[in-house]
Short mmCIF file of C-alpha atoms and ligand atoms in Angstrom, two decimals:
data_model
loop_
_atom_site.label_atom_id
_atom_site.label_comp_id
_atom_site.label_asym_id
_atom_site.label_seq_id
_atom_site.Cartn_x
_atom_site.Cartn_y
_atom_site.Cartn_z
CA MET A 1 -19.12 -13.70 24.83
CA SER A 2 -16.91 -11.13 26.58
CA VAL A 3 -13.78 -9.92 24.83
CA ALA A 4 -11.87 -9.33 28.08
CA PRO A 5 -10.35 -12.83 28.39
CA VAL A 6 -9.39 -12.72 24.69
CA LEU A 7 -7.55 -9.44 25.24
CA ALA A 8 -5.83 -10.86 28.32
CA ARG A 9 -4.68 -13.88 26.34
CA LEU A 10 -3.28 -11.65 23.57
CA ASP A 11 -1.26 -9.74 26.14
CA GLN A 12 -0.01 -12.94 27.77
CA ASP A 13 0.97 -14.54 24.45
CA ILE A 14 2.71 -11.53 22.96
CA ASP A 15 6.16 -13.17 22.95
CA ALA A 16 4.88 -16.22 21.08
CA ALA A 17 3.05 -13.95 18.63
CA LEU A 18 6.25 -12.02 17.96
CA ALA A 19 8.20 -15.25 17.47
CA ARG A 20 5.66 -16.30 14.82
CA LEU A 21 5.79 -12.92 13.11
CA PHE A 22 9.61 -13.10 13.07
CA ASP A 23 9.46 -16.52 11.37
CA LEU A 24 7.35 -14.99 8.60
CA LEU A 25 9.53 -11.86 8.37
CA ARG A 26 12.65 -14.01 7.87
CA ILE A 27 11.26 -15.27 4.55
CA PRO A 28 12.37 -12.79 1.84
CA SER A 29 9.12 -12.85 -0.17
CA ILE A 30 9.99 -10.08 -2.65
CA SER A 31 7.30 -10.52 -5.28
CA THR A 32 8.70 -8.34 -8.03
CA ASP A 33 12.07 -10.14 -8.31
CA PRO A 34 11.93 -13.63 -9.91
CA ALA A 35 14.97 -14.65 -7.84
CA TYR A 36 12.66 -14.80 -4.79
CA LYS A 37 9.91 -16.93 -6.31
CA ALA A 38 10.61 -19.91 -4.05
CA ASP A 39 10.58 -17.60 -1.02
CA CYS A 40 7.15 -16.25 -1.95
CA ASP A 41 5.98 -19.83 -2.16
CA ARG A 42 7.53 -20.57 1.23
CA ALA A 43 5.76 -17.58 2.82
CA ALA A 44 2.44 -18.90 1.47
CA ASP A 45 3.22 -22.38 2.87
CA TRP A 46 4.10 -20.89 6.24
CA LEU A 47 0.78 -19.04 6.40
CA VAL A 48 -1.23 -22.08 5.32
CA ALA A 49 0.42 -24.17 8.04
CA ASP A 50 -0.14 -21.50 10.68
CA LEU A 51 -3.82 -20.99 9.79
CA ALA A 52 -4.41 -24.74 9.59
CA SER A 53 -2.90 -25.15 13.07
CA MET A 54 -5.62 -22.80 14.37
CA GLY A 55 -8.40 -24.88 12.82
CA PHE A 56 -8.86 -22.95 9.58
CA ASP A 57 -9.53 -24.93 6.41
CA ALA A 58 -6.47 -23.40 4.74
CA SER A 59 -4.85 -23.97 1.38
CA LYS A 60 -2.37 -22.53 -1.07
CA ARG A 61 -3.88 -21.74 -4.45
CA PRO A 62 -1.66 -21.57 -7.51
CA THR A 63 -1.91 -18.64 -9.93
CA PRO A 64 0.20 -17.80 -12.99
CA GLY A 65 2.26 -15.69 -10.54
CA HIS A 66 2.68 -16.17 -6.79
CA PRO A 67 0.09 -18.25 -4.93
CA MET A 68 -2.92 -17.01 -3.02
CA VAL A 69 -3.68 -18.27 0.48
CA VAL A 70 -7.36 -18.92 1.22
CA ALA A 71 -8.58 -20.08 4.62
CA HIS A 72 -12.08 -20.55 5.99
CA TYR A 73 -13.38 -20.77 9.53
CA ASP A 74 -17.03 -21.57 9.84
CA ALA A 75 -18.96 -20.02 12.70
CA PRO A 76 -22.42 -18.54 13.21
CA GLY A 77 -22.94 -14.86 12.51
CA PRO A 78 -21.98 -12.56 9.67
CA HIS A 79 -19.24 -13.54 7.23
CA VAL A 80 -16.16 -11.31 6.96
CA LEU A 81 -13.37 -11.65 4.44
CA PHE A 82 -9.96 -10.48 5.62
CA TYR A 83 -7.36 -9.39 3.03
CA GLY A 84 -3.64 -8.82 3.48
CA HIS A 85 -0.50 -9.35 1.41
CA TYR A 86 2.47 -11.54 2.32
CA ASP A 87 4.82 -10.17 -0.33
CA VAL A 88 7.22 -7.31 0.35
CA GLN A 89 9.11 -4.62 -1.54
CA PRO A 90 12.73 -5.06 -2.64
CA VAL A 91 15.29 -3.89 -0.08
CA ASP A 92 17.64 -1.77 -2.18
CA PRO A 93 19.58 0.34 -1.41
CA LEU A 94 20.81 -2.30 1.01
CA GLU A 95 23.70 -0.16 2.30
CA LEU A 96 21.21 2.24 3.89
CA TRP A 97 19.81 -0.46 6.20
CA ASP A 98 21.31 -0.59 9.66
CA ARG A 99 20.88 -4.39 9.69
CA ASP A 100 19.85 -7.36 7.52
CA PRO A 101 16.27 -6.52 6.34
CA PHE A 102 15.28 -10.18 6.76
CA ASP A 103 16.75 -10.64 10.23
CA PRO A 104 14.07 -8.79 12.22
CA GLN A 105 14.79 -7.41 15.66
CA ILE A 106 13.09 -5.48 18.43
CA GLN A 107 14.91 -2.16 18.87
CA ASP A 108 14.65 0.62 21.43
CA THR A 109 14.07 4.06 19.91
CA PRO A 110 13.31 7.46 21.49
CA LYS A 111 9.65 6.89 20.52
CA GLY A 112 9.46 3.39 21.99
CA GLN A 113 10.16 -0.18 20.93
CA VAL A 114 9.93 -1.04 17.25
CA ILE A 115 10.08 -4.21 15.18
CA ARG A 116 12.68 -3.53 12.49
CA GLY A 117 12.75 -5.34 9.15
CA ARG A 118 11.29 -5.50 5.64
CA GLY A 119 7.57 -6.27 5.72
CA THR A 120 7.10 -5.41 9.40
CA SER A 121 4.56 -2.69 8.57
CA ASP A 122 3.82 -3.51 4.91
CA ASP A 123 2.20 -5.93 5.35
CA LYS A 124 3.27 -8.99 7.35
CA GLY A 125 3.13 -7.30 10.76
CA GLN A 126 -0.26 -5.86 9.93
CA LEU A 127 -1.79 -9.07 8.57
CA MET A 128 -0.55 -11.01 11.60
CA THR A 129 -2.45 -8.63 13.91
CA PHE A 130 -5.64 -10.13 12.49
CA VAL A 131 -4.35 -13.71 12.55
CA GLU A 132 -3.31 -13.35 16.22
CA ALA A 133 -6.73 -11.94 17.12
CA CYS A 134 -8.37 -15.00 15.55
CA ARG A 135 -5.96 -17.32 17.32
CA ALA A 136 -6.77 -15.78 20.70
CA TRP A 137 -10.55 -15.97 20.14
CA ILE A 138 -10.32 -19.64 19.14
CA ALA A 139 -7.98 -20.53 22.01
CA GLU A 140 -10.15 -18.76 24.56
CA THR A 141 -13.66 -19.67 23.37
CA GLY A 142 -13.21 -22.63 21.02
CA SER A 143 -14.48 -20.66 18.03
CA LEU A 144 -14.69 -17.28 16.32
CA PRO A 145 -17.47 -14.74 17.00
CA CYS A 146 -18.37 -14.73 13.29
CA LYS A 147 -17.58 -16.58 10.10
CA VAL A 148 -14.15 -15.65 8.74
CA THR A 149 -12.42 -16.14 5.40
CA ILE A 150 -8.77 -15.08 5.18
CA PHE A 151 -7.50 -14.18 1.71
CA LEU A 152 -3.80 -13.38 1.37
CA GLU A 153 -2.06 -12.28 -1.77
CA GLY A 154 1.61 -12.52 -2.78
CA GLU A 155 1.71 -10.01 -5.63
CA GLU A 156 0.41 -6.76 -4.14
CA GLU A 157 3.76 -5.01 -4.39
CA SER A 158 4.05 -5.92 -8.04
CA GLY A 159 0.65 -4.68 -9.17
CA SER A 160 -1.48 -7.78 -8.40
CA PRO A 161 -1.46 -9.23 -11.95
CA SER A 162 -3.25 -12.46 -10.93
CA LEU A 163 -5.78 -10.90 -8.61
CA VAL A 164 -8.72 -9.94 -10.80
CA PRO A 165 -8.78 -13.20 -12.81
CA TYR A 166 -8.51 -15.15 -9.54
CA MET A 167 -11.34 -13.17 -7.94
CA LYS A 168 -13.57 -13.69 -10.95
CA GLU A 169 -12.93 -17.44 -11.04
CA ASN A 170 -13.46 -17.84 -7.31
CA ALA A 171 -16.14 -15.23 -6.78
CA GLU A 172 -18.50 -17.48 -4.89
CA GLU A 173 -15.88 -18.74 -2.47
CA LEU A 174 -14.54 -15.24 -1.79
CA THR A 175 -17.78 -13.32 -1.43
CA ALA A 176 -18.63 -12.46 2.17
CA ASP A 177 -20.83 -9.80 3.78
CA VAL A 178 -17.99 -7.34 4.03
CA ALA A 179 -14.21 -7.15 3.58
CA LEU A 180 -11.65 -6.10 6.19
CA ILE A 181 -8.27 -4.90 4.95
CA CYS A 182 -5.26 -4.30 7.19
CA ASP A 183 -2.76 -2.41 5.01
CA THR A 184 -3.18 1.26 6.01
CA THR A 185 -2.09 3.62 8.76
CA LEU A 186 -3.40 5.22 11.93
CA PHE A 187 -4.38 8.88 11.55
CA ALA A 188 -1.75 9.99 14.05
CA ASP A 189 0.55 8.06 16.39
CA THR A 190 -2.24 7.21 18.82
CA VAL A 191 -5.38 8.06 16.83
CA PRO A 192 -7.01 5.02 15.20
CA ALA A 193 -8.62 5.38 11.80
CA ILE A 194 -10.80 3.78 9.19
CA THR A 195 -9.65 4.74 5.71
CA THR A 196 -12.65 5.45 3.51
CA GLN A 197 -11.02 6.71 0.34
CA LEU A 198 -7.91 5.71 -1.56
CA ARG A 199 -6.26 7.20 -4.60
CA GLY A 200 -5.90 5.23 -7.81
CA LEU A 201 -2.64 4.77 -9.67
CA LEU A 202 -1.32 4.88 -13.21
CA GLY A 203 2.29 4.09 -14.11
CA GLU A 204 4.03 5.06 -17.35
CA GLU A 205 7.63 4.51 -18.40
CA ILE A 206 8.98 6.63 -21.24
CA THR A 207 12.11 6.29 -23.33
CA VAL A 208 13.32 9.09 -25.59
CA THR A 209 15.80 8.02 -28.27
CA GLY A 210 18.02 10.49 -30.11
CA PRO A 211 21.16 9.30 -31.92
CA SER A 212 21.43 5.59 -32.71
CA LYS A 213 24.30 5.13 -30.20
CA ASP A 214 26.08 6.94 -27.36
CA LEU A 215 28.38 9.65 -28.77
CA HIS A 216 31.40 11.76 -27.79
CA SER A 217 29.79 14.98 -26.55
CA GLY A 218 32.69 17.03 -27.94
CA MET A 219 32.54 15.58 -31.42
CA PHE A 220 28.72 15.57 -31.64
CA GLY A 221 27.50 17.93 -28.92
CA GLY A 222 25.71 20.96 -30.38
CA VAL A 223 24.77 19.27 -33.61
CA ALA A 224 23.20 16.02 -32.38
CA MET A 225 19.97 16.39 -30.37
CA ASN A 226 20.42 15.13 -26.80
CA PRO A 227 17.46 12.95 -25.64
CA ALA A 228 18.11 13.94 -22.01
CA ARG A 229 17.33 17.53 -22.94
CA VAL A 230 14.11 16.43 -24.62
CA LEU A 231 13.13 14.36 -21.60
CA ALA A 232 13.87 17.23 -19.20
CA LYS A 233 11.69 19.54 -21.25
CA ILE A 234 8.82 17.04 -21.25
CA ILE A 235 9.02 16.54 -17.49
CA ALA A 236 9.24 20.27 -16.84
CA ALA A 237 6.10 20.80 -18.90
CA LEU A 238 3.95 18.36 -16.89
CA HIS A 239 3.10 20.99 -14.22
CA ASP A 240 2.33 24.69 -14.58
CA GLY A 241 3.57 27.44 -12.27
CA THR A 242 0.69 26.94 -9.81
CA GLY A 243 1.34 23.22 -9.38
CA ARG A 244 -1.48 22.04 -11.64
CA VAL A 245 -0.89 19.11 -13.98
CA THR A 246 -1.03 20.18 -17.63
CA VAL A 247 -1.97 16.90 -19.36
CA PRO A 248 -5.15 17.70 -21.36
CA GLY A 249 -8.29 16.37 -19.66
CA PHE A 250 -6.34 15.48 -16.51
CA TYR A 251 -8.90 17.09 -14.18
CA ASP A 252 -11.91 15.43 -15.84
CA GLY A 253 -13.65 13.52 -13.06
CA VAL A 254 -11.80 15.26 -10.20
CA PRO A 255 -14.50 16.36 -7.74
CA GLU A 256 -14.27 19.40 -5.46
CA LEU A 257 -14.20 18.39 -1.83
CA SER A 258 -17.71 18.60 -0.35
CA PRO A 259 -18.09 21.24 2.40
CA GLU A 260 -19.02 18.43 4.86
CA LEU A 261 -15.89 16.42 4.16
CA LYS A 262 -13.75 19.55 4.17
CA ALA A 263 -15.12 20.49 7.60
CA GLN A 264 -14.55 16.93 8.87
CA TRP A 265 -10.96 16.89 7.63
CA ASP A 266 -10.25 20.38 8.97
CA GLY A 267 -11.53 19.10 12.33
CA LEU A 268 -8.91 16.33 12.40
CA GLY A 269 -6.25 18.85 13.34
CA PHE A 270 -3.62 17.53 10.92
CA ASP A 271 -0.21 18.98 11.73
CA ALA A 272 1.22 19.73 8.28
CA ASP A 273 4.29 21.50 9.68
CA ARG A 274 5.31 18.41 11.61
CA PHE A 275 4.40 16.08 8.73
CA LEU A 276 6.70 17.97 6.36
CA GLY A 277 9.23 18.79 9.07
CA ASP A 278 9.74 15.06 9.75
CA VAL A 279 11.07 14.67 6.19
CA GLY A 280 13.14 17.85 6.18
CA LEU A 281 10.67 20.08 4.33
CA SER A 282 8.41 23.00 5.19
CA ILE A 283 6.48 24.15 2.11
CA PRO A 284 3.55 22.13 0.62
CA ALA A 285 4.29 21.57 -3.08
CA GLY A 286 0.74 21.00 -4.36
CA GLU A 287 -1.68 23.34 -6.04
CA ALA A 288 -1.80 26.77 -4.39
CA GLY A 289 -4.85 27.33 -2.14
CA ARG A 290 -5.38 23.70 -1.13
CA SER A 291 -4.82 22.23 2.33
CA PRO A 292 -2.04 19.64 2.71
CA LEU A 293 -4.57 16.91 3.59
CA GLU A 294 -6.49 17.69 0.42
CA MET A 295 -3.25 17.45 -1.57
CA ILE A 296 -2.62 13.95 -0.22
CA TRP A 297 -6.13 12.54 0.05
CA SER A 298 -8.31 14.10 -2.62
CA GLN A 299 -6.14 15.73 -5.27
CA PRO A 300 -4.50 13.85 -8.14
CA THR A 301 -0.76 13.99 -8.75
CA CYS A 302 1.86 13.44 -11.39
CA GLU A 303 5.26 12.41 -9.99
CA VAL A 304 8.57 11.35 -11.49
CA ASN A 305 9.64 8.17 -9.69
CA GLY A 306 12.86 7.63 -11.59
CA ILE A 307 14.90 9.35 -14.25
CA TRP A 308 18.07 8.11 -15.89
CA GLY A 309 20.23 8.10 -18.99
CA GLY A 310 23.81 8.84 -19.97
CA TYR A 311 26.65 8.31 -17.53
CA THR A 312 25.63 8.16 -13.85
CA GLY A 313 28.61 6.28 -12.35
CA GLU A 314 31.59 7.60 -10.39
CA GLY A 315 33.71 10.28 -11.96
CA PHE A 316 32.76 11.93 -15.21
CA LYS A 317 32.24 10.91 -18.81
CA THR A 318 31.58 13.35 -21.65
CA VAL A 319 28.87 11.28 -23.30
CA LEU A 320 25.93 12.37 -25.40
CA PRO A 321 23.46 9.59 -24.62
CA SER A 322 21.42 7.75 -27.18
CA LYS A 323 18.51 7.27 -24.76
CA ALA A 324 16.91 8.94 -21.75
CA HIS A 325 14.26 7.36 -19.54
CA ALA A 326 11.75 8.26 -16.88
CA LYS A 327 9.20 6.43 -14.78
CA ILE A 328 6.19 8.59 -14.07
CA SER A 329 3.19 7.81 -11.91
CA PHE A 330 -0.16 9.49 -11.47
CA ARG A 331 -2.30 9.21 -8.33
CA LEU A 332 -5.94 9.41 -9.32
CA VAL A 333 -9.06 10.57 -7.52
CA GLY A 334 -12.81 10.73 -8.14
CA SER A 335 -13.73 9.19 -11.47
CA GLN A 336 -10.48 9.95 -13.32
CA ASP A 337 -10.17 7.20 -15.90
CA PRO A 338 -6.69 5.60 -15.95
CA HIS A 339 -7.13 4.33 -19.53
CA LYS A 340 -8.15 7.71 -20.92
CA LEU A 341 -5.37 9.41 -19.00
CA ARG A 342 -2.80 6.98 -20.40
CA GLU A 343 -3.83 7.88 -23.95
CA SER A 344 -4.00 11.58 -23.28
CA PHE A 345 -0.58 11.55 -21.58
CA ARG A 346 1.01 9.68 -24.50
CA ASP A 347 -0.47 12.06 -27.08
CA TYR A 348 0.56 15.12 -25.09
CA VAL A 349 4.12 13.95 -24.58
CA THR A 350 4.59 12.64 -28.11
CA ALA A 351 3.71 16.07 -29.49
CA MET A 352 6.67 17.54 -27.55
CA VAL A 353 9.29 15.29 -29.18
CA PRO A 354 11.34 16.92 -31.97
CA ALA A 355 11.23 15.36 -35.43
CA ASP A 356 14.66 13.75 -35.11
CA CYS A 357 13.91 11.87 -31.86
CA GLN A 358 11.58 8.98 -31.05
CA ILE A 359 9.59 8.22 -27.95
CA SER A 360 8.31 4.87 -26.72
CA PHE A 361 6.05 4.00 -23.81
CA LYS A 362 5.67 1.09 -21.48
CA GLY A 363 2.50 0.96 -19.42
CA HIS A 364 2.63 -0.15 -15.79
CA GLY A 365 -0.22 -0.73 -13.35
CA ASN A 366 -3.47 1.13 -13.45
CA SER A 367 -6.35 1.28 -11.02
CA PRO A 368 -9.07 3.87 -10.42
CA ALA A 369 -9.58 5.64 -7.10
CA SER A 370 -12.09 4.24 -4.64
CA VAL A 371 -14.43 5.84 -2.12
CA MET A 372 -16.08 3.49 0.37
CA GLU A 373 -19.76 3.37 1.07
CA THR A 374 -19.81 3.45 4.88
CA SER A 375 -23.39 2.43 5.65
CA HIS A 376 -22.55 -1.24 6.37
CA PRO A 377 -22.73 -1.84 10.16
CA VAL A 378 -19.07 -2.94 10.21
CA PHE A 379 -18.02 0.71 9.98
CA GLU A 380 -19.87 1.78 13.13
CA LYS A 381 -18.91 -1.39 15.01
CA SER A 382 -15.26 -0.94 14.07
CA ARG A 383 -15.31 2.71 14.99
CA GLN A 384 -16.61 1.79 18.45
CA ALA A 385 -14.13 -1.05 18.91
CA LEU A 386 -11.19 1.14 17.86
CA THR A 387 -12.31 4.01 20.06
CA GLU A 388 -12.48 1.66 23.06
CA GLU A 389 -9.06 0.16 22.43
CA TRP A 390 -7.18 3.41 21.77
CA GLY A 391 -9.13 5.66 24.15
CA VAL A 392 -9.50 8.29 21.40
CA GLU A 393 -12.33 8.68 18.90
CA ALA A 394 -11.50 6.77 15.70
CA ALA A 395 -11.32 9.01 12.62
CA PHE A 396 -12.66 8.40 9.13
CA ILE A 397 -9.78 9.41 6.88
CA GLY A 398 -8.52 9.36 3.31
CA SER A 399 -5.23 7.95 2.13
CA GLY A 400 -2.85 9.02 -0.57
CA GLY A 401 -1.70 5.43 -1.18
CA SER A 402 -3.35 2.88 -3.45
CA ILE A 403 -4.81 -0.52 -2.61
CA PRO A 404 -6.55 -1.55 -5.83
CA ILE A 405 -8.26 -4.54 -4.26
CA ALA A 406 -10.65 -2.36 -2.27
CA GLY A 407 -12.23 -1.21 -5.53
CA TYR A 408 -12.15 -4.72 -7.02
CA PHE A 409 -14.03 -6.17 -4.02
CA LYS A 410 -16.83 -3.71 -4.78
CA THR A 411 -16.77 -4.14 -8.56
CA TYR A 412 -16.41 -7.92 -8.80
CA LEU A 413 -17.82 -9.22 -5.51
CA GLY A 414 -20.21 -6.42 -4.51
CA MET A 415 -18.50 -6.08 -1.11
CA ASP A 416 -17.68 -2.91 0.82
CA SER A 417 -14.26 -2.79 2.47
CA ALA A 418 -13.34 -1.41 5.87
CA LEU A 419 -9.67 -0.44 5.70
CA ILE A 420 -8.26 -0.57 9.20
CA GLY A 421 -4.52 -0.44 9.78
CA PHE A 422 -2.08 0.40 12.53
CA GLY A 423 0.93 1.70 10.62
CA ARG A 424 2.51 5.05 11.47
CA GLU A 425 3.67 7.59 8.93
CA ASP A 426 7.32 7.14 9.97
CA ASP A 427 7.25 3.37 9.33
CA ALA A 428 9.49 3.78 6.25
CA LEU A 429 7.30 1.63 3.99
CA HIS A 430 9.19 0.61 0.84
CA SER A 431 12.29 2.32 2.30
CA PRO A 432 15.39 1.19 4.19
CA ASN A 433 14.91 0.42 7.91
CA GLU A 434 11.18 -0.27 7.68
CA LYS A 435 9.67 -0.72 11.14
CA TYR A 436 6.40 -1.39 12.92
CA ASP A 437 5.94 -0.12 16.43
CA LEU A 438 5.52 -2.86 19.01
CA GLU A 439 2.65 -0.84 20.45
CA CYS A 440 0.92 -0.84 17.05
CA PHE A 441 1.31 -4.58 16.69
CA GLN A 442 -0.02 -5.25 20.16
CA LYS A 443 -2.88 -2.76 20.03
CA GLY A 444 -3.57 -3.95 16.48
CA THR A 445 -4.17 -7.51 17.69
CA ARG A 446 -6.39 -6.18 20.48
CA SER A 447 -8.28 -3.92 18.09
CA TRP A 448 -9.13 -6.82 15.78
CA ALA A 449 -10.17 -8.95 18.74
CA ARG A 450 -12.65 -6.23 19.70
CA ILE A 451 -13.85 -5.73 16.13
CA LEU A 452 -14.47 -9.48 15.73
CA GLY A 453 -16.33 -9.45 19.03
CA GLU A 454 -18.52 -6.57 17.83
CA MET A 455 -19.17 -8.37 14.55
CA GLY A 456 -20.53 -11.32 16.47
CA SER A 457 -22.79 -9.23 18.69
N1 LIG B 501 0.11 -0.64 1.91
C1 LIG B 501 0.42 0.10 0.74
C2 LIG B 501 -0.56 1.22 0.42
C3 LIG B 501 -0.66 2.28 1.47
C4 LIG B 501 0.47 2.96 1.87
C5 LIG B 501 -1.87 2.61 2.03
C6 LIG B 501 0.38 3.93 2.84
C7 LIG B 501 -1.96 3.58 3.00
C8 LIG B 501 -0.82 4.25 3.41
C9 LIG B 501 0.52 -0.84 -0.46
O1 LIG B 501 1.25 -2.01 -0.15
C10 LIG B 501 1.26 -0.14 -1.56
O2 LIG B 501 2.43 0.07 -1.41
N2 LIG B 501 0.58 0.19 -2.66
C11 LIG B 501 1.25 0.77 -3.80
C12 LIG B 501 0.51 0.45 -5.05
C13 LIG B 501 0.67 -0.95 -5.54
C14 LIG B 501 -0.23 -1.17 -6.75
C15 LIG B 501 2.11 -1.26 -5.89
C16 LIG B 501 1.27 2.27 -3.69
O3 LIG B 501 0.41 2.89 -3.07
O4 LIG B 501 2.21 2.84 -4.27
MN1 LIG B 502 0.72 -2.84 1.63
MN1 LIG B 503 3.45 -1.51 -0.23
#
């Protein structure tokens, strides 16, 4: 069956597709904040209704957290499982948004039209590119070119606590020939990509306690140990002068980039000056001697994501705080073991705390890095389909971000994942004024229509 009429229908129906996406974007499905629990549920209901209206056997599945959406469409041919997430990040700081994050709008910008709003790029806009491609295939031909299961999660932005148990319990229902995931970016504004390696993630929150209560820094300063000083010293000690992380054993399991991959990445022509220039910087901050792409895609990191303690409000207060806190995350590569690293980090940091202070730890998410096996035919078929749609050779790339499910699909269901997304690096994911380019949405729907067509051929 030719894909041409399906593409034509997608183009014709773009306004209706946008109206549907806007309905979904208006639901504030912030998974990490319990105040939005009912909204997460409503987003799941909306998706179930939409998929059912297309002929999918769709249902909402309860979990101890937010529900999963599972939908099946039976058709001859190989079986693909599509994954996306309907939850979004919190919107704070709200004052930095130029409009209501949950009142989406098409805006004109110097780089073209964009869809503005929370979740436009991460991940509602992206997941709807696949749903719209399915809708157009069914409307145009009465069926899909292959068997499709759609699996949507509502807890991705809060570490997917229900995901692994759910996958284990429903392994048979969720296992397909291959998984497709739409939650990544293009390589460059108009260069499509298949992401074949993702970094893992480990989160640690530390609290250093000094005196038993906040003190007057004139009466006690100089004699009472200040926990903020201790915390600052710990954080300063996490990297050496060359940018390497100093936690013992940190580099165990970090592979050197193979010469083949290095050559392939060098050939991508990544513009590091522009990449940094777009965020007001000019000097790569990673380990000396490594290329910027290596720093993002294949080197591990240790970053402070938040640091607080004492008085941080308006004006000034001469306080000697009782506690100082930091949230620290590690991006992992190769076979770095998040559990071992957690222990090693805690031991290392604890040894730096003076006798009169205490330190406590709270563990957050952890997932290992994943590298995809790209021999499944879906990779070549997708590469062809993307190249045809975008008119530029699709690139196989890495990503600095983390999508733990790609590894879980392999571990628990034995499935490879093709990560294909249409985000751009200036989409402001997790930030104020998140956007998704209209062109990315439209070409995204067309790309999936082509990929589905290839899967059926
Ligand atoms: N879609 C992102 C991951 C991503 C971002 C992939 C940019 C490629 C490029 C995903 O929703 C995300 O934000 N993941 C979190 C981890 C998660 C466990 C909270 C991340 O990478 O920080
Ligand atoms: Mn995402
Ligand atoms: Mn995200």
